Short mmCIF file of C-alpha atoms (C1' of nucleotides) in Angstrom, two decimals:
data_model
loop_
_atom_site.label_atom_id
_atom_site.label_comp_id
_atom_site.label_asym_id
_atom_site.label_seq_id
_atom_site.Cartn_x
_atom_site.Cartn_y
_atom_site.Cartn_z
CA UNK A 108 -25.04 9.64 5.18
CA UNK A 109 -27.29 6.87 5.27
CA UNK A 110 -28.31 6.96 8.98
CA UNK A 111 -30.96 9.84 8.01
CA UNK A 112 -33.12 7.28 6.21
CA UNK A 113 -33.26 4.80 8.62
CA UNK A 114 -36.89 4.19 8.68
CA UNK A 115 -38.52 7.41 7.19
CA UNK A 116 -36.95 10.16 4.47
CA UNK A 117 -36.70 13.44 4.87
CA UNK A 118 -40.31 15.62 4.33
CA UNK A 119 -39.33 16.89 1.45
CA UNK A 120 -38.67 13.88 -0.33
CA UNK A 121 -41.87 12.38 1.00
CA UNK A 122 -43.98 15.96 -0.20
CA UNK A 123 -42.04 15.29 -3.31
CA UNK A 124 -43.39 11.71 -3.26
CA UNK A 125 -46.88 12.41 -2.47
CA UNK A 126 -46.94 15.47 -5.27
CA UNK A 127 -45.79 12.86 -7.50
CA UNK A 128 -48.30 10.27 -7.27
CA UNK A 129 -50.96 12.93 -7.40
CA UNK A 130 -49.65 13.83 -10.97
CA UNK A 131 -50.24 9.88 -11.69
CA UNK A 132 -53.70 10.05 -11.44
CA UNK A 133 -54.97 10.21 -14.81
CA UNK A 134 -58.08 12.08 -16.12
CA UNK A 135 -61.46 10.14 -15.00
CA UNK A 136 -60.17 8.15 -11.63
CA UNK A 137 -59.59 9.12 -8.52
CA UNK A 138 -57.99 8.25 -5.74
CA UNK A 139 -58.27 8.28 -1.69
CA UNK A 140 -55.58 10.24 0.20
CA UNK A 141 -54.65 6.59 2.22
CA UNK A 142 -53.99 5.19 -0.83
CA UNK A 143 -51.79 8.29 -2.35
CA UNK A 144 -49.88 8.02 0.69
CA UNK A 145 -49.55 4.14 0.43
CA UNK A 146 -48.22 4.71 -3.12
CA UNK A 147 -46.24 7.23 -1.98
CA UNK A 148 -44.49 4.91 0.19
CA UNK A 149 -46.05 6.92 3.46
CA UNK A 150 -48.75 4.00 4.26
CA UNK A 151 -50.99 5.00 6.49
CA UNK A 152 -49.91 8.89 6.58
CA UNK A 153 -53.48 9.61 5.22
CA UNK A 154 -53.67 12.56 6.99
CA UNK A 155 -50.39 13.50 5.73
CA UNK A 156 -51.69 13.79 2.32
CA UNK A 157 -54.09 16.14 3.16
CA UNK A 158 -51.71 18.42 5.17
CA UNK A 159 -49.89 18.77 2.02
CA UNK A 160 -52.71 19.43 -0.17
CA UNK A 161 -53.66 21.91 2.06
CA UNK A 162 -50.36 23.77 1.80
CA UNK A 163 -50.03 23.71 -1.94
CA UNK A 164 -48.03 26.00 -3.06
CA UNK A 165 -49.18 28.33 -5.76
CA UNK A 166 -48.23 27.02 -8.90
CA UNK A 167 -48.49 23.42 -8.43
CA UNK A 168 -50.41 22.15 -11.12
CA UNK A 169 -51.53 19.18 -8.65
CA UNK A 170 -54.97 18.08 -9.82
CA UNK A 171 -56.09 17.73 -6.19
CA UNK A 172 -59.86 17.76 -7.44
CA UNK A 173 -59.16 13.78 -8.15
CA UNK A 174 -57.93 13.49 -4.52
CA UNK A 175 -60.92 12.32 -2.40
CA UNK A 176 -61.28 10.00 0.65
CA UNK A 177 -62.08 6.34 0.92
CA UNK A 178 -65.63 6.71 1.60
CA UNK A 179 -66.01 8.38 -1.60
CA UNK A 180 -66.98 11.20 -0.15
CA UNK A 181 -65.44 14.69 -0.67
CA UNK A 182 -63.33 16.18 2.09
CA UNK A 183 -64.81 19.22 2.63
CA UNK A 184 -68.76 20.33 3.56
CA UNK A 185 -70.62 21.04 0.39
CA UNK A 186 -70.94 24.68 2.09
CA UNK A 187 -66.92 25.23 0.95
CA UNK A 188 -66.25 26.42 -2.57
CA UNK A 189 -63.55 24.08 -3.02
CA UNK A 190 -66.29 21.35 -2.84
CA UNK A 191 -68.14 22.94 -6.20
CA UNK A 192 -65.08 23.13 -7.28
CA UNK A 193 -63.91 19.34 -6.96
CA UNK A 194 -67.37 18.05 -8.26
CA UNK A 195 -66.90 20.65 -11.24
CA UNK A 196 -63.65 19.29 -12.49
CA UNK A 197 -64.46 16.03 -11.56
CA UNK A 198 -67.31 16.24 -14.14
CA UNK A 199 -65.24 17.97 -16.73
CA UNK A 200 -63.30 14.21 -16.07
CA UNK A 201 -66.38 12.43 -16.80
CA UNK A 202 -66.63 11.65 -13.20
CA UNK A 203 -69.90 11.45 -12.19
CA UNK A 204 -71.00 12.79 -8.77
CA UNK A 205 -73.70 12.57 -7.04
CA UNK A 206 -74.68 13.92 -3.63
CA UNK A 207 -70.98 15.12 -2.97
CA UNK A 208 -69.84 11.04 -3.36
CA UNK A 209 -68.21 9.56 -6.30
CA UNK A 210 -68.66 6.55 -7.71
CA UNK A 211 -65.77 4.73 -6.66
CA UNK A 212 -66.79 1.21 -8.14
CA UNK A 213 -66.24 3.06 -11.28
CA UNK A 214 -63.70 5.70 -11.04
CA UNK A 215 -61.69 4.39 -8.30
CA UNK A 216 -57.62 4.89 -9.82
CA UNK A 217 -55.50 1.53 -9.28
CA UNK A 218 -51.65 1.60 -9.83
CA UNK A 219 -51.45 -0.98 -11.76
CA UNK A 220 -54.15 -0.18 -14.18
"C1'" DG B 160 -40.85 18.01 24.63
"C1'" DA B 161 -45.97 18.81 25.12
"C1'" DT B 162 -50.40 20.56 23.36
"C1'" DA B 163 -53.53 21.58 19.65
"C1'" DT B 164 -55.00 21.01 14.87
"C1'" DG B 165 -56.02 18.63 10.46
"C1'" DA B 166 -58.65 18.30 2.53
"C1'" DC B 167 -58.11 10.88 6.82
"C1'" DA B 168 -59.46 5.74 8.04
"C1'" DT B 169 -61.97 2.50 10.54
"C1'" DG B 170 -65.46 0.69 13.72
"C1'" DT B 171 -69.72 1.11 16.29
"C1'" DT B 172 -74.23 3.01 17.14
"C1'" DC C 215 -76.45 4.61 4.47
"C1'" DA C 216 -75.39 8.45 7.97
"C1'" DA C 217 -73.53 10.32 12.20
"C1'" DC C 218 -70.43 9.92 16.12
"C1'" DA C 219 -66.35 8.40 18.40
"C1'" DT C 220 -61.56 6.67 18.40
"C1'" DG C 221 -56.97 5.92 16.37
"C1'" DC C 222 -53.18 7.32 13.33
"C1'" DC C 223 -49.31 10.40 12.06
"C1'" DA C 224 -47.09 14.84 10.76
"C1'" DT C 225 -46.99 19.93 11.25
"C1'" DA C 226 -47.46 24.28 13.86
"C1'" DT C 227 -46.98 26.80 18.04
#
DNA sequence: GATATGACATGTT
DNA sequence: CAACATGCCATAT
């Protein structure tokens, strides 16, 4: 049946997709969800990326820490645990944060290397 | 099918 | 550089 890919697949091959690229990201870079998604072949599904994320499943060893968005900035208020939590693993990556931002110039992950 | 929500991105103030 | 407003798209109800 190849009418039910005629311009988008199905959401579980694009979760599958977005979970993949997120286990790309290797230690010490990060990445912005727009650009996840755009690897993921879901350009401009930013948002999308973050749905998932939110979701996770328990069990996914997704390193969602390194998952951040384009501004640098961390997605969530520096009042939410998560947000100790991203900045912790992120400097167990040798990521250095400062003032909930990352240095991007410096950490940002590219696909090609 | 419409409305409301969201771990975003971009532009303007 | 930071805060606010608008646009984007998928999911949930």
């Amino acid at each position: 049946m190849a009418l039910c890919a005629s311009k988008r697949m199905p959401s579980e091959e694009a979760r599958s997709a977005i979970l993949a690229i997120l286990a790309n990201i290797p230690a010490g870079k990060v990445a912005s969800y727009g650009m996840v998604a755009e690897f993921a072949g879901l350009k401009g599904h930013a948002r999308y990326v973050g749905y998932i994320l939110k979701n996770l499943p328990e069990g996914s060893k997704i390193p969602w820490h390194r998952v951040i968005n384009a501004s640098g900035h961390c997605a969530f208020p520096p009042d939410s645990p998560q947000y100790k939590t991203q900045i912790e693993k992120l400097t167990a990556e040798n990521i250095l944060v400062l003032g909930g931002r990352v240095e991007l110039k410096h950490h940002l992950w590219k696909p090609k290397g």
